[in-house]
CSV table of C-alpha atoms in Angstrom, one decimal:
chain,number,residue,atom,x,y,z
A,1,MET,CA,-40.3,18.1,-49.6
A,2,THR,CA,-37.1,20.1,-50.1
A,3,ALA,CA,-34.2,18.1,-51.5
A,4,ALA,CA,-30.5,19.0,-51.5
A,5,ARG,CA,-27.6,17.8,-53.7
A,6,ASP,CA,-24.0,18.3,-52.8
A,7,HIS,CA,-21.1,18.4,-55.3
A,8,ALA,CA,-17.3,18.6,-54.5
A,9,PHE,CA,-14.3,19.1,-56.8
A,10,ASP,CA,-10.6,19.4,-56.3
A,11,THR,CA,-9.5,22.9,-57.5
A,12,THR,CA,-5.9,24.0,-56.8
A,13,ALA,CA,-6.3,27.2,-58.7
A,14,PRO,CA,-9.1,29.8,-59.2
A,15,VAL,CA,-11.9,28.7,-61.5
A,16,ARG,CA,-14.5,30.4,-63.6
A,17,LEU,CA,-18.0,30.1,-62.2
A,18,ARG,CA,-20.6,29.9,-65.0
A,19,ALA,CA,-24.0,30.1,-63.3
A,20,ARG,CA,-27.4,30.1,-65.1
A,21,LEU,CA,-30.3,30.4,-62.7
A,22,GLY,CA,-33.8,31.7,-63.1
A,23,ARG,CA,-35.5,31.7,-59.7
A,24,GLY,CA,-34.2,31.3,-56.2
A,25,SER,CA,-30.8,32.5,-54.9
A,26,LEU,CA,-27.1,32.2,-55.6
A,27,THR,CA,-24.7,32.6,-52.7
A,28,VAL,CA,-21.0,32.4,-53.5
A,29,THR,CA,-18.1,32.5,-51.1
A,30,ALA,CA,-14.4,32.9,-52.2
A,31,GLU,CA,-11.8,31.8,-49.7
A,32,ASP,CA,-8.3,30.2,-49.5
A,33,THR,CA,-9.2,26.7,-50.4
A,34,VAL,CA,-8.0,23.9,-52.7
A,35,SER,CA,-11.5,22.5,-53.3
A,36,THR,CA,-14.8,23.7,-54.6
A,37,SER,CA,-18.2,22.8,-53.3
A,38,VAL,CA,-21.7,23.3,-54.6
A,39,ARG,CA,-24.9,22.7,-52.7
A,40,VAL,CA,-28.2,22.9,-54.5
A,41,ALA,CA,-31.4,22.9,-52.5
A,42,GLY,CA,-35.0,22.9,-53.7
A,43,GLN,CA,-37.7,20.6,-55.0
A,44,HIS,CA,-35.9,20.3,-58.3
A,45,ALA,CA,-32.3,20.2,-57.1
A,46,GLY,CA,-31.7,17.0,-59.0
A,47,ASP,CA,-32.5,18.8,-62.3
A,48,VAL,CA,-29.6,21.3,-61.9
A,49,VAL,CA,-26.5,20.3,-63.8
A,50,VAL,CA,-23.2,20.9,-62.0
A,51,ASP,CA,-20.0,20.2,-63.8
A,52,LEU,CA,-16.3,21.2,-63.7
A,53,HIS,CA,-14.4,21.1,-67.0
A,54,ASP,CA,-11.2,22.9,-68.0
A,55,GLY,CA,-11.4,25.3,-65.1
A,56,VAL,CA,-15.0,26.2,-65.7
A,57,LEU,CA,-17.5,25.4,-63.0
A,58,SER,CA,-21.0,25.2,-64.6
A,59,VAL,CA,-24.2,25.4,-62.6
A,60,THR,CA,-27.2,25.3,-64.9
A,61,ALA,CA,-30.8,25.2,-63.8
A,62,PRO,CA,-33.6,24.2,-66.3
A,63,GLN,CA,-35.3,27.3,-67.7
A,64,HIS,CA,-38.9,26.1,-67.6
A,65,ARG,CA,-40.9,23.4,-66.0
A,66,GLY,CA,-44.6,22.6,-66.2
A,67,PHE,CA,-47.5,24.1,-68.1
A,68,VAL,CA,-47.1,27.6,-66.6
A,69,GLU,CA,-43.6,27.9,-68.1
A,70,ARG,CA,-42.0,29.0,-64.8
A,71,ASP,CA,-38.3,28.7,-64.2
A,72,VAL,CA,-37.2,26.1,-61.7
A,73,GLU,CA,-36.6,27.7,-58.2
A,74,VAL,CA,-33.5,26.5,-56.4
A,75,ASP,CA,-31.1,27.9,-53.8
A,76,VAL,CA,-27.4,27.4,-54.8
A,77,ASP,CA,-24.4,27.8,-52.4
A,78,VAL,CA,-20.9,27.7,-53.9
A,79,VAL,CA,-17.6,27.8,-52.1
A,80,LEU,CA,-14.6,28.3,-54.4
A,81,PRO,CA,-11.0,29.6,-54.5
A,82,THR,CA,-10.2,33.3,-54.1
A,83,GLY,CA,-9.6,35.0,-57.4
A,84,SER,CA,-12.1,33.0,-59.3
A,85,ASP,CA,-14.0,34.7,-62.1
A,86,LEU,CA,-17.8,35.2,-62.1
A,87,ASP,CA,-20.0,34.7,-65.1
A,88,VAL,CA,-23.5,34.8,-63.9
A,89,ARG,CA,-26.9,35.0,-65.6
A,90,LEU,CA,-30.0,35.3,-63.4
A,91,GLY,CA,-33.7,35.9,-63.8
A,92,THR,CA,-35.3,36.9,-60.6
A,93,ALA,CA,-32.7,35.2,-58.4
A,94,ASP,CA,-30.5,37.3,-56.2
A,95,LEU,CA,-26.7,37.0,-56.1
A,96,ARG,CA,-24.6,37.4,-52.9
A,97,ALA,CA,-20.9,37.0,-53.5
A,98,ALA,CA,-18.6,37.3,-50.4
A,99,GLY,CA,-14.8,37.5,-50.8
A,100,SER,CA,-12.5,38.5,-53.6
A,101,TYR,CA,-13.0,37.5,-57.2
A,102,GLY,CA,-11.2,38.2,-60.6
A,103,ALA,CA,-13.2,39.5,-63.5
A,104,GLY,CA,-17.0,39.7,-63.5
A,105,SER,CA,-19.8,39.4,-66.0
A,106,LEU,CA,-23.1,39.7,-64.1
A,107,ARG,CA,-26.5,39.9,-65.6
A,108,SER,CA,-30.0,39.7,-64.0
A,109,GLY,CA,-33.6,40.5,-64.9
A,110,SER,CA,-34.9,41.6,-61.5
A,111,GLY,CA,-32.6,39.9,-59.1
A,112,ASP,CA,-30.2,42.0,-56.9
A,113,LEU,CA,-26.5,41.7,-57.4
A,114,THR,CA,-24.2,42.1,-54.4
A,115,VAL,CA,-20.4,41.4,-54.6
A,116,ASP,CA,-17.6,42.2,-52.1
A,117,THR,CA,-14.5,42.6,-54.3
A,118,LEU,CA,-13.7,42.2,-58.0
A,119,THR,CA,-10.1,42.7,-59.1
A,120,GLY,CA,-10.6,42.4,-62.9
A,121,ALA,CA,-12.7,44.2,-65.5
A,122,THR,CA,-16.4,43.9,-64.7
A,123,LEU,CA,-19.6,44.2,-66.7
A,124,VAL,CA,-23.0,44.4,-64.9
A,125,GLU,CA,-26.4,44.5,-66.6
A,126,THR,CA,-29.8,44.4,-64.8
A,127,GLY,CA,-33.4,45.2,-65.7
A,128,SER,CA,-34.8,46.2,-62.3
A,129,GLY,CA,-32.4,44.6,-59.9
A,130,ASP,CA,-30.2,46.6,-57.6
A,131,VAL,CA,-26.4,46.5,-57.8
A,132,ARG,CA,-24.0,46.8,-54.9
A,133,LEU,CA,-20.3,46.4,-55.3
A,134,ASP,CA,-18.0,47.1,-52.4
A,135,ARG,CA,-14.7,47.3,-54.3
A,136,VAL,CA,-13.8,47.0,-58.0
A,137,GLN,CA,-10.2,47.3,-59.1
A,138,GLY,CA,-10.6,46.9,-62.9
A,139,GLU,CA,-12.7,48.9,-65.3
A,140,LEU,CA,-16.4,48.8,-64.5
A,141,GLN,CA,-19.4,49.1,-66.8
A,142,VAL,CA,-22.9,49.0,-65.4
A,143,LYS,CA,-26.2,49.2,-67.3
A,144,SER,CA,-29.5,49.2,-65.4
A,145,GLY,CA,-33.1,49.9,-66.3
A,146,SER,CA,-34.6,50.9,-62.9
A,147,GLY,CA,-32.3,49.3,-60.4
A,148,ASP,CA,-30.1,51.4,-58.1
A,149,VAL,CA,-26.4,51.2,-58.4
A,150,VAL,CA,-24.0,51.5,-55.4
A,151,VAL,CA,-20.2,51.2,-55.7
A,152,GLU,CA,-18.2,51.9,-52.6
A,153,HIS,CA,-14.7,52.0,-54.2
A,154,ALA,CA,-13.6,51.9,-57.8
A,155,SER,CA,-9.9,51.9,-58.7
A,156,ALA,CA,-10.3,52.4,-62.5
A,157,ALA,CA,-12.6,54.0,-64.9
A,158,VAL,CA,-16.4,53.7,-64.3
A,159,ALA,CA,-19.3,54.0,-66.8
A,160,VAL,CA,-22.9,53.8,-65.6
A,161,SER,CA,-26.1,54.0,-67.6
A,162,THR,CA,-29.5,53.8,-65.9
A,163,GLY,CA,-33.1,54.6,-66.8
A,164,SER,CA,-34.6,55.6,-63.4
A,165,GLY,CA,-32.2,54.0,-61.0
A,166,ASP,CA,-30.1,56.1,-58.6
A,167,VAL,CA,-26.3,55.9,-58.7
A,168,ARG,CA,-24.2,56.3,-55.5
A,169,LEU,CA,-20.4,56.1,-55.7
A,170,GLY,CA,-18.1,56.3,-52.7
A,171,GLU,CA,-14.7,56.8,-54.2
A,172,VAL,CA,-13.7,56.7,-57.9
A,173,GLN,CA,-10.0,56.8,-58.8
A,174,GLY,CA,-10.5,56.7,-62.6
A,175,ASP,CA,-12.7,58.7,-64.9
A,176,LEU,CA,-16.4,58.6,-64.4
A,177,ALA,CA,-19.2,58.7,-67.0
A,178,VAL,CA,-22.8,58.5,-66.0
A,179,LYS,CA,-26.0,58.7,-68.1
A,180,THR,CA,-29.4,58.6,-66.5
A,181,GLY,CA,-33.0,59.2,-67.4
A,182,SER,CA,-34.4,60.3,-64.1
A,183,GLY,CA,-31.9,58.7,-61.7
A,184,ASP,CA,-29.9,60.8,-59.2
A,185,LEU,CA,-26.1,60.7,-59.0
A,186,HIS,CA,-24.2,61.1,-55.7
A,187,VAL,CA,-20.4,61.0,-55.8
A,188,ALA,CA,-18.5,61.2,-52.5
A,189,ARG,CA,-14.9,61.5,-53.8
A,190,HIS,CA,-13.4,61.3,-57.3
A,191,HIS,CA,-9.9,61.6,-58.7
A,192,GLY,CA,-10.6,61.6,-62.4
A,193,ASP,CA,-12.8,63.5,-64.8
A,194,VAL,CA,-16.6,63.3,-64.3
A,195,MET,CA,-19.1,63.5,-67.1
A,196,MET,CA,-22.9,63.1,-66.6
A,197,THR,CA,-25.9,63.5,-68.8
A,198,SER,CA,-29.4,63.3,-67.2
A,199,GLY,CA,-33.0,64.1,-68.0
A,200,SER,CA,-34.3,64.9,-64.5
A,201,GLY,CA,-31.8,63.3,-62.1
A,202,ASP,CA,-30.0,65.4,-59.6
A,203,VAL,CA,-26.3,65.5,-59.0
A,204,VAL,CA,-24.3,65.9,-55.7
A,205,VAL,CA,-20.5,65.8,-55.5
A,206,ASP,CA,-19.3,65.8,-51.9
A,207,ARG,CA,-15.7,66.8,-52.7
A,208,ALA,CA,-14.5,67.9,-56.1
A,209,ALA,CA,-11.0,67.0,-57.3
A,210,PRO,CA,-8.6,69.1,-59.5
A,211,CYS,CA,-9.9,67.8,-62.8
A,212,THR,CA,-12.9,68.4,-65.1
A,213,ILE,CA,-16.6,68.0,-64.2
A,214,SER,CA,-19.1,68.2,-67.0
A,215,LEU,CA,-22.8,68.0,-66.2
A,216,ARG,CA,-25.7,68.3,-68.6
A,217,GLY,CA,-29.4,68.0,-67.8
A,218,ALA,CA,-32.9,69.2,-68.4
A,219,SER,CA,-34.4,69.7,-64.9
A,220,THR,CA,-31.3,68.6,-63.1
A,221,ASP,CA,-30.3,70.2,-59.8
A,222,VAL,CA,-26.6,70.3,-59.1
A,223,GLN,CA,-24.6,70.7,-55.9
A,224,VAL,CA,-20.8,70.6,-56.0
A,225,ALA,CA,-18.6,71.0,-52.9
A,226,ILE,CA,-15.2,72.4,-53.6
A,227,PRO,CA,-12.2,72.4,-51.3
A,228,THR,CA,-11.3,75.9,-50.1
A,229,ASP,CA,-7.7,75.7,-51.5
A,230,LEU,CA,-8.8,74.6,-55.0
A,231,PRO,CA,-9.2,77.3,-57.6
A,232,VAL,CA,-12.1,76.8,-60.0
A,233,TRP,CA,-12.9,77.8,-63.5
A,234,THR,CA,-16.7,77.7,-64.2
A,235,ASP,CA,-18.9,77.7,-67.2
A,236,ILE,CA,-22.4,77.4,-65.8
A,237,THR,CA,-25.8,78.0,-67.5
A,238,SER,CA,-29.3,77.5,-66.3
A,239,VAL,CA,-32.2,78.9,-68.4
A,240,THR,CA,-34.8,79.2,-65.7
A,241,GLY,CA,-33.0,77.8,-62.6
A,242,SER,CA,-30.9,79.6,-60.1
A,243,VAL,CA,-27.1,79.7,-59.9
A,244,ARG,CA,-25.6,80.3,-56.4
A,245,ALA,CA,-22.0,80.1,-55.1
A,246,ASP,CA,-21.6,80.0,-51.3
A,247,THR,CA,-17.9,79.5,-51.5
A,248,SER,CA,-14.9,81.1,-49.8
A,249,PRO,CA,-12.6,83.4,-51.9
A,250,ARG,CA,-9.8,81.5,-53.6
A,251,GLY,CA,-7.1,82.3,-56.2
A,252,GLU,CA,-7.6,82.4,-59.9
A,253,PRO,CA,-6.9,79.2,-61.8
A,254,THR,CA,-3.5,79.1,-63.6
A,255,ASP,CA,-1.9,76.5,-65.9
A,256,ASP,CA,0.8,75.7,-63.5
A,257,ARG,CA,-1.5,75.1,-60.5
A,258,PRO,CA,-4.1,72.3,-60.0
A,259,HIS,CA,-7.6,73.6,-60.5
A,260,LEU,CA,-11.2,72.4,-61.1
A,261,THR,CA,-12.9,73.0,-64.4
A,262,LEU,CA,-16.6,72.9,-63.8
A,263,ARG,CA,-19.0,73.0,-66.8
A,264,VAL,CA,-22.8,72.8,-66.0
A,265,SER,CA,-25.7,73.2,-68.5
A,266,THR,CA,-29.3,72.7,-67.3
A,267,VAL,CA,-32.6,74.0,-68.4
A,268,SER,CA,-34.6,74.4,-65.2
A,269,GLY,CA,-32.4,73.0,-62.6
A,270,ASP,CA,-30.7,74.9,-59.8
A,271,VAL,CA,-26.9,75.0,-59.4
A,272,HIS,CA,-25.3,75.4,-56.0
A,273,LEU,CA,-21.6,75.6,-55.2
A,274,VAL,CA,-20.4,75.2,-51.6
A,275,ASP,CA,-17.2,74.7,-49.7
A,276,ALA,CA,-16.1,71.1,-49.1
């Protein structure tokens, strides 16, 4: 029989959600409210400790239960004030957070992490879980083993490190640093410098900005689309791969004119420059 427990607190200001959950799901909604509610559903809902103290909302599920040492499985739904911080540690449980939050510290083993908006600095770490962030306004750091990473819009600097997970970024306004083992990188738009190191992951930049792009890889294929009015200075080497530029003529770069500095070094990967 599935049981459910409800908890309610008066909260006239944003809180810090501290959630520790092994199995199940965590659904969070941030909205304009002066109260916070927590609903815990599952066979062991009564074992989950829910408490609010000094602005910290704690939701803690027991780590293990029974002879097989499996984490308790529960589904947790939280509604809290807009601007609340997220401090989440999950095992296989998934996180879905709708609305706008402050700072974020998100960790999971294999659970997926999905958040609408984070206005503060954010740290994300996963083993094999996928990460999807719609909007991050503070500095963002993501570490993932094999999970894919998707960020639609980042207003500040972004640093991403993955083993085999792919990285897809919509728009990055700050500097971008990416390190992958075999994961691919796709950047739609960027406004700061880009630096990437990869073993075998491929790189696609949909529209290069007047800054510096530095790419290093072993078997990495690279495609960079450059606006037709943007001069470019290139330093490209590929030992056994091909280098091809299908771009329109443009003026030479000068110190007093915005231009792109493109540095690419790959062993066997192909490099292709095209018009944006």
